[in-house]
Coordinates of C-alpha atoms and ligand atoms in Angstrom, one line a residue:
M30 CA 67.2 59.5 -100.5
R31 CA 70.3 58.1 -99.0
R32 CA 70.7 55.6 -96.2
I33 CA 73.0 56.2 -93.5
S34 CA 75.9 53.6 -94.3
P35 CA 76.7 55.1 -97.7
V36 CA 76.9 58.6 -96.2
L37 CA 79.3 57.5 -93.5
Q38 CA 81.3 55.5 -95.8
Q39 CA 81.6 58.6 -98.0
D40 CA 82.9 60.4 -94.9
G41 CA 85.6 58.0 -94.5
V42 CA 84.2 56.7 -91.1
D43 CA 85.7 53.6 -89.6
P44 CA 83.6 50.6 -90.5
D45 CA 83.5 49.4 -86.9
L46 CA 82.1 52.6 -85.9
I47 CA 79.6 52.5 -88.6
S48 CA 78.2 49.3 -87.6
L49 CA 78.1 50.4 -83.9
L50 CA 76.1 53.5 -84.8
K51 CA 73.8 51.1 -86.7
T52 CA 73.3 49.1 -83.7
I53 CA 72.5 52.0 -81.6
L54 CA 70.0 53.0 -84.2
A55 CA 68.3 49.7 -84.4
A56 CA 67.8 49.9 -80.6
C57 CA 66.5 53.4 -80.9
R58 CA 64.1 52.3 -83.7
E59 CA 62.6 49.6 -81.1
I60 CA 62.4 52.4 -78.6
A61 CA 60.5 54.6 -81.1
F62 CA 58.0 51.7 -81.6
R63 CA 57.4 51.3 -77.9
V64 CA 57.0 55.1 -77.4
S65 CA 54.5 55.1 -80.4
Q66 CA 52.5 52.5 -78.7
G67 CA 52.2 54.6 -75.5
E68 CA 49.6 53.3 -73.0
L69 CA 49.0 50.4 -75.3
A70 CA 52.4 49.0 -74.5
G71 CA 52.0 49.7 -70.8
V72 CA 55.2 51.5 -70.7
L73 CA 54.2 54.8 -69.3
G74 CA 54.4 55.9 -65.6
S75 CA 56.9 55.6 -63.0
T76 CA 58.8 52.6 -61.4
L77 CA 59.3 52.9 -57.7
A78 CA 63.2 53.2 -58.0
E79 CA 65.1 56.3 -58.1
N80 CA 68.3 56.5 -60.3
V81 CA 71.8 57.7 -59.4
Q82 CA 70.7 61.4 -60.0
G83 CA 67.9 61.2 -57.3
E84 CA 65.2 61.4 -59.9
T85 CA 62.3 58.8 -60.1
Q86 CA 62.7 56.5 -63.1
K87 CA 60.0 56.0 -65.7
K88 CA 59.3 52.7 -67.0
L89 CA 60.4 53.8 -70.3
D90 CA 63.8 55.1 -69.0
V91 CA 64.4 51.7 -67.7
I92 CA 63.2 49.8 -70.9
A93 CA 65.4 52.1 -73.2
N94 CA 68.4 51.7 -70.9
E95 CA 68.2 48.0 -70.8
L96 CA 67.7 47.9 -74.6
L97 CA 70.6 50.1 -75.4
K98 CA 72.9 48.4 -72.9
E99 CA 72.2 45.0 -74.2
V100 CA 72.6 45.5 -78.0
I101 CA 75.7 48.0 -77.4
L102 CA 77.6 45.3 -75.4
E103 CA 76.8 42.7 -77.9
T104 CA 78.5 44.3 -80.8
G105 CA 81.9 43.4 -79.3
V106 CA 83.5 46.7 -80.3
V107 CA 82.6 48.4 -77.1
K108 CA 85.0 48.4 -74.1
A109 CA 82.5 49.9 -71.7
I110 CA 79.3 52.1 -71.5
S111 CA 78.3 54.9 -69.3
S112 CA 74.5 55.6 -68.9
E113 CA 72.6 58.5 -67.0
E114 CA 70.5 55.5 -65.7
E115 CA 73.4 53.3 -64.4
D116 CA 75.3 54.2 -61.1
T117 CA 78.5 53.0 -62.3
I118 CA 80.2 52.2 -65.8
V119 CA 79.3 48.8 -67.3
P120 CA 82.4 47.1 -68.8
G121 CA 82.0 45.2 -72.2
N122 CA 84.9 43.5 -74.4
P123 CA 88.5 44.4 -72.9
R124 CA 89.6 44.7 -76.5
G125 CA 86.7 47.0 -77.5
R126 CA 87.8 50.2 -79.4
F127 CA 85.0 52.3 -78.3
L128 CA 83.3 53.8 -75.2
V129 CA 79.7 54.7 -75.4
T130 CA 77.8 57.2 -73.1
F131 CA 74.1 57.8 -73.4
D132 CA 70.9 59.4 -72.1
P133 CA 68.4 56.6 -72.8
L134 CA 65.3 58.8 -72.7
D135 CA 65.9 62.6 -72.4
G136 CA 62.9 64.7 -71.4
S137 CA 61.2 61.6 -69.7
S138 CA 58.7 63.8 -67.8
N139 CA 57.2 64.5 -71.2
T140 CA 56.3 60.7 -71.6
D141 CA 53.0 60.8 -69.7
I142 CA 51.8 63.9 -71.8
N143 CA 52.7 62.2 -75.2
S144 CA 55.3 65.0 -75.8
L145 CA 58.7 65.2 -77.2
I146 CA 61.4 62.8 -75.9
G147 CA 64.4 61.4 -77.3
T148 CA 67.8 59.3 -77.0
I149 CA 71.2 61.1 -76.8
F150 CA 74.5 59.2 -77.4
S151 CA 78.2 59.9 -77.7
I152 CA 81.2 57.6 -78.7
L153 CA 84.6 58.1 -77.5
P154 CA 87.9 56.2 -78.3
A155 CA 88.7 53.6 -75.7
D156 CA 92.2 53.7 -74.2
A157 CA 93.9 50.4 -74.6
N158 CA 96.1 50.9 -71.5
K159 CA 93.1 51.0 -69.2
E160 CA 90.9 48.1 -67.8
A161 CA 87.4 47.9 -69.1
D162 CA 85.8 48.5 -65.7
D163 CA 88.0 51.6 -65.1
A164 CA 85.7 54.6 -64.9
S165 CA 88.5 57.1 -65.6
Q166 CA 88.7 55.9 -69.2
F167 CA 85.3 58.0 -69.6
L168 CA 87.0 61.3 -68.4
Q169 CA 87.8 62.8 -71.9
A170 CA 87.0 66.1 -73.0
G171 CA 84.0 66.6 -75.5
T172 CA 86.5 67.3 -78.3
A173 CA 87.6 63.6 -78.2
Q174 CA 84.1 62.4 -79.3
L175 CA 84.3 60.4 -82.4
A176 CA 80.5 60.7 -83.1
A177 CA 77.4 61.9 -81.4
G178 CA 73.7 62.1 -82.1
Y179 CA 70.3 61.9 -80.8
V180 CA 67.0 60.3 -82.0
L181 CA 63.9 62.4 -81.5
Y182 CA 60.7 60.6 -80.9
G183 CA 58.3 63.1 -82.3
P184 CA 55.6 63.3 -85.0
S185 CA 58.3 61.8 -87.1
T186 CA 61.3 60.0 -85.7
M187 CA 64.4 61.9 -86.4
L188 CA 68.0 61.5 -86.1
A189 CA 70.7 64.1 -85.8
L190 CA 74.2 62.7 -86.4
T191 CA 77.7 64.0 -86.4
T192 CA 81.1 62.3 -86.9
G193 CA 82.9 65.5 -87.2
K194 CA 82.0 66.4 -90.6
G195 CA 78.9 68.6 -90.3
T196 CA 75.7 67.7 -88.7
R197 CA 73.2 65.7 -90.7
L198 CA 69.5 65.0 -90.0
Y199 CA 67.7 61.7 -91.0
T200 CA 64.0 60.8 -90.7
L201 CA 62.9 57.3 -90.0
D202 CA 61.2 55.7 -92.9
K203 CA 58.7 53.4 -91.0
T204 CA 57.8 51.7 -94.2
Y205 CA 61.2 50.6 -95.1
G206 CA 62.4 50.6 -91.5
G207 CA 65.7 52.6 -91.7
F208 CA 66.8 56.3 -91.4
L209 CA 67.0 58.2 -94.7
L210 CA 69.0 61.4 -95.1
T211 CA 66.6 64.6 -95.1
E212 CA 69.0 67.4 -94.3
E213 CA 72.6 67.1 -95.5
H214 CA 74.0 70.2 -93.8
A215 CA 72.1 71.3 -90.7
T216 CA 73.1 74.9 -90.3
I217 CA 72.2 77.2 -87.4
P218 CA 71.8 80.7 -88.3
K219 CA 74.3 83.1 -86.7
Y220 CA 71.6 85.5 -85.5
T221 CA 68.4 84.7 -83.6
A222 CA 65.3 86.2 -81.9
E223 CA 64.3 83.0 -80.0
F224 CA 65.4 82.0 -76.6
A225 CA 64.6 78.8 -74.4
I226 CA 65.1 78.7 -70.8
N227 CA 63.0 77.7 -67.8
M228 CA 61.8 81.1 -66.6
S229 CA 60.6 79.9 -63.4
N230 CA 64.2 79.6 -62.0
Q231 CA 64.9 83.3 -62.8
R232 CA 65.3 84.4 -59.3
Y233 CA 67.8 81.6 -58.5
W234 CA 70.1 82.5 -61.7
Q235 CA 73.6 84.1 -61.3
P236 CA 73.4 88.0 -61.9
A237 CA 75.0 87.7 -65.6
M238 CA 72.1 85.5 -66.6
Q239 CA 69.7 87.6 -64.9
R240 CA 70.9 90.7 -66.8
Y241 CA 71.1 88.9 -70.1
I242 CA 67.5 87.7 -70.1
A243 CA 66.2 91.0 -68.5
D244 CA 67.8 92.7 -71.6
L245 CA 66.2 90.2 -74.0
L246 CA 62.8 90.8 -72.2
Q247 CA 63.0 94.5 -72.9
G248 CA 62.7 93.8 -76.7
K249 CA 62.8 96.6 -79.2
E250 CA 62.9 99.2 -76.4
G251 CA 65.9 97.4 -74.7
P252 CA 69.7 97.4 -75.3
R253 CA 69.2 94.4 -77.7
G254 CA 66.9 96.6 -80.1
K255 CA 64.5 93.7 -81.0
N256 CA 61.7 91.6 -79.8
Y257 CA 62.5 88.0 -78.7
N258 CA 60.2 84.9 -78.8
M259 CA 60.4 82.2 -76.2
R260 CA 60.0 78.5 -76.4
W261 CA 60.4 75.7 -73.8
I262 CA 59.8 72.0 -74.6
A263 CA 61.3 70.7 -71.2
A264 CA 63.3 68.1 -73.1
M265 CA 66.5 69.3 -74.1
V266 CA 66.5 67.0 -77.2
G267 CA 63.4 68.7 -78.5
D268 CA 64.8 72.2 -77.6
V269 CA 68.1 71.4 -79.3
H270 CA 66.4 70.0 -82.4
R271 CA 64.4 73.3 -82.9
V272 CA 67.8 75.1 -82.7
L273 CA 69.4 72.8 -85.2
C274 CA 66.4 73.4 -87.5
R275 CA 65.8 77.3 -87.3
G276 CA 68.4 78.6 -84.7
G277 CA 67.9 80.0 -81.3
I278 CA 69.4 80.0 -78.0
F279 CA 68.8 77.2 -75.5
A280 CA 70.2 77.7 -71.9
Y281 CA 69.9 75.6 -68.7
P282 CA 72.2 78.0 -66.5
R283 CA 73.5 77.5 -63.2
D284 CA 70.9 78.2 -60.4
M285 CA 70.7 78.2 -56.7
K286 CA 67.3 76.6 -56.1
D287 CA 68.9 73.6 -54.6
P288 CA 72.4 74.8 -53.8
T289 CA 73.5 71.1 -53.7
K290 CA 72.7 70.8 -57.4
P291 CA 73.7 74.1 -59.0
D292 CA 73.9 72.7 -62.4
K293 CA 71.2 70.4 -64.2
L294 CA 72.3 69.1 -67.3
R295 CA 74.8 66.1 -67.6
L296 CA 78.3 66.9 -69.3
M297 CA 78.7 63.3 -70.7
Y298 CA 75.3 62.2 -71.5
E299 CA 73.7 65.6 -72.7
A300 CA 75.9 68.7 -72.7
N301 CA 78.8 67.0 -74.9
P302 CA 77.0 65.3 -77.6
M303 CA 74.6 68.2 -78.1
S304 CA 77.5 70.7 -78.0
F305 CA 79.1 68.5 -80.8
L306 CA 76.2 68.5 -83.0
V307 CA 75.6 72.3 -82.4
E308 CA 79.3 73.3 -83.2
Q309 CA 79.3 71.0 -86.4
A310 CA 76.1 73.0 -87.4
G311 CA 77.9 76.2 -87.2
G312 CA 76.6 77.2 -83.6
A313 CA 78.3 77.7 -80.3
S314 CA 78.3 76.1 -76.8
S315 CA 79.5 77.4 -73.4
T316 CA 78.9 77.4 -69.7
G317 CA 79.0 81.3 -69.7
Y318 CA 82.8 80.9 -68.8
E319 CA 84.2 78.2 -71.2
R320 CA 83.8 76.1 -74.2
I321 CA 81.6 72.9 -73.0
M322 CA 83.7 70.6 -75.2
D323 CA 87.1 71.7 -73.6
I324 CA 86.0 70.6 -70.1
V325 CA 87.8 67.6 -68.9
P326 CA 85.3 65.8 -66.7
T327 CA 86.1 64.7 -63.2
D328 CA 83.1 62.6 -62.7
I329 CA 81.0 60.5 -65.1
H330 CA 77.8 61.9 -63.7
Q331 CA 79.1 65.6 -63.7
R332 CA 76.5 68.3 -64.3
V333 CA 77.3 71.6 -66.1
A334 CA 75.5 74.8 -67.0
V335 CA 74.7 74.9 -70.8
I336 CA 74.2 78.0 -73.2
L337 CA 74.1 76.8 -76.8
G338 CA 72.8 77.8 -80.2
S339 CA 73.2 80.6 -82.7
K340 CA 76.9 81.9 -82.5
H341 CA 76.1 85.4 -82.1
E342 CA 73.5 85.0 -79.4
V343 CA 75.6 82.6 -77.3
E344 CA 78.7 84.9 -77.7
T345 CA 76.6 87.9 -76.5
C346 CA 75.3 85.8 -73.6
V347 CA 78.9 84.9 -72.7
G348 CA 79.8 88.5 -72.8
Y349 CA 77.5 89.1 -69.8
H350 CA 79.4 86.6 -67.8
K351 CA 82.8 88.5 -68.2
T352 CA 81.4 90.9 -65.4
N353 CA 79.7 89.8 -62.3
Ligands
LIG22 O1 67.5 65.7 -68.9 C1 67.1 66.9 -68.1 C2 66.0 67.5 -68.6 O2 64.7 66.7 -68.8 C3 66.2 68.1 -70.1 O3 65.9 67.3 -71.2 C4 65.4 69.4 -70.1 O4 65.9 70.4 -70.8 C5 65.4 69.8 -68.7 O5 65.6 68.7 -67.9 C6 64.0 70.4 -68.3 O6 64.2 70.9 -67.1 P1 62.8 71.5 -66.2 O7 62.1 70.4 -65.6 O8 63.5 72.6 -65.3 O9 61.9 72.4 -67.2
LIG23 MN1 68.0 64.0 -70.1

């Protein structure tokens, strides 16, 4: 089985980018170890602090964030980082060629129940004309991403990675200590009969989403003419991983449960990297109204509605959004 560097070299990826990716993965291996130690490592439970998104931080969130921040800035090739757990961007080397955004621990409410969690990251080009502490350098559309991936801390630790030449899956070999290529071309089937959505928010969705899900729930007897199955891991990284492995549609649509926060998922830390991975595996990703990777962010912590997965199913769902 092949290691990461030769695969990326074969794809013609910039050597500095390869070493940056390897550094991020080294931090993820450390996080994987701490996650696997669970209560033994004393990393479960909450801190007393709240992050910028108004959520209580788990100890593991903080640990993962600190680890990633430290090793990424040490590379010297990164001009600044932006993390879901940091209020503001953190400047690095003014001459760095890359910007890194990350969600250090996605699905962190799953930590206390020993369920799926992961780290999501994205790499953007740095603009030589901007200062390292200028947050506006991050406001690039998802189409500008040079690389994106996640590490899933599950029964095995897996990496999904794209540099724009397809999406590949790797598995951490704990005996040798590195990630080995286990799926060369992740391919999301165009059609599916599986959906993932938090149904408890149903009454707060917009009419288009209400109609789409109501039609799925009617199964064989309804307009879609087939029975659908439902899954919900409550960690985007776990739900997207299932979609990459066997297809499906994952949605976190806009809802009016808390009108001050109509969208849940973060564009730069979650939606963009996942959209890049999904599109590179033949799937689609939309807000219902536009392609996620075309959105030019106005704020680093911006949130967005997400509908992604099997192409035909996403297009069908988007179709419902054309009328109100
Ligand atoms: O990061 C936000 C997140 O934890 C996602 O990973 C996940 O898809 C979602 O929130 C879960 O939301 P809910 O708590 O509504 O199930
Ligand atoms: Mn998250």
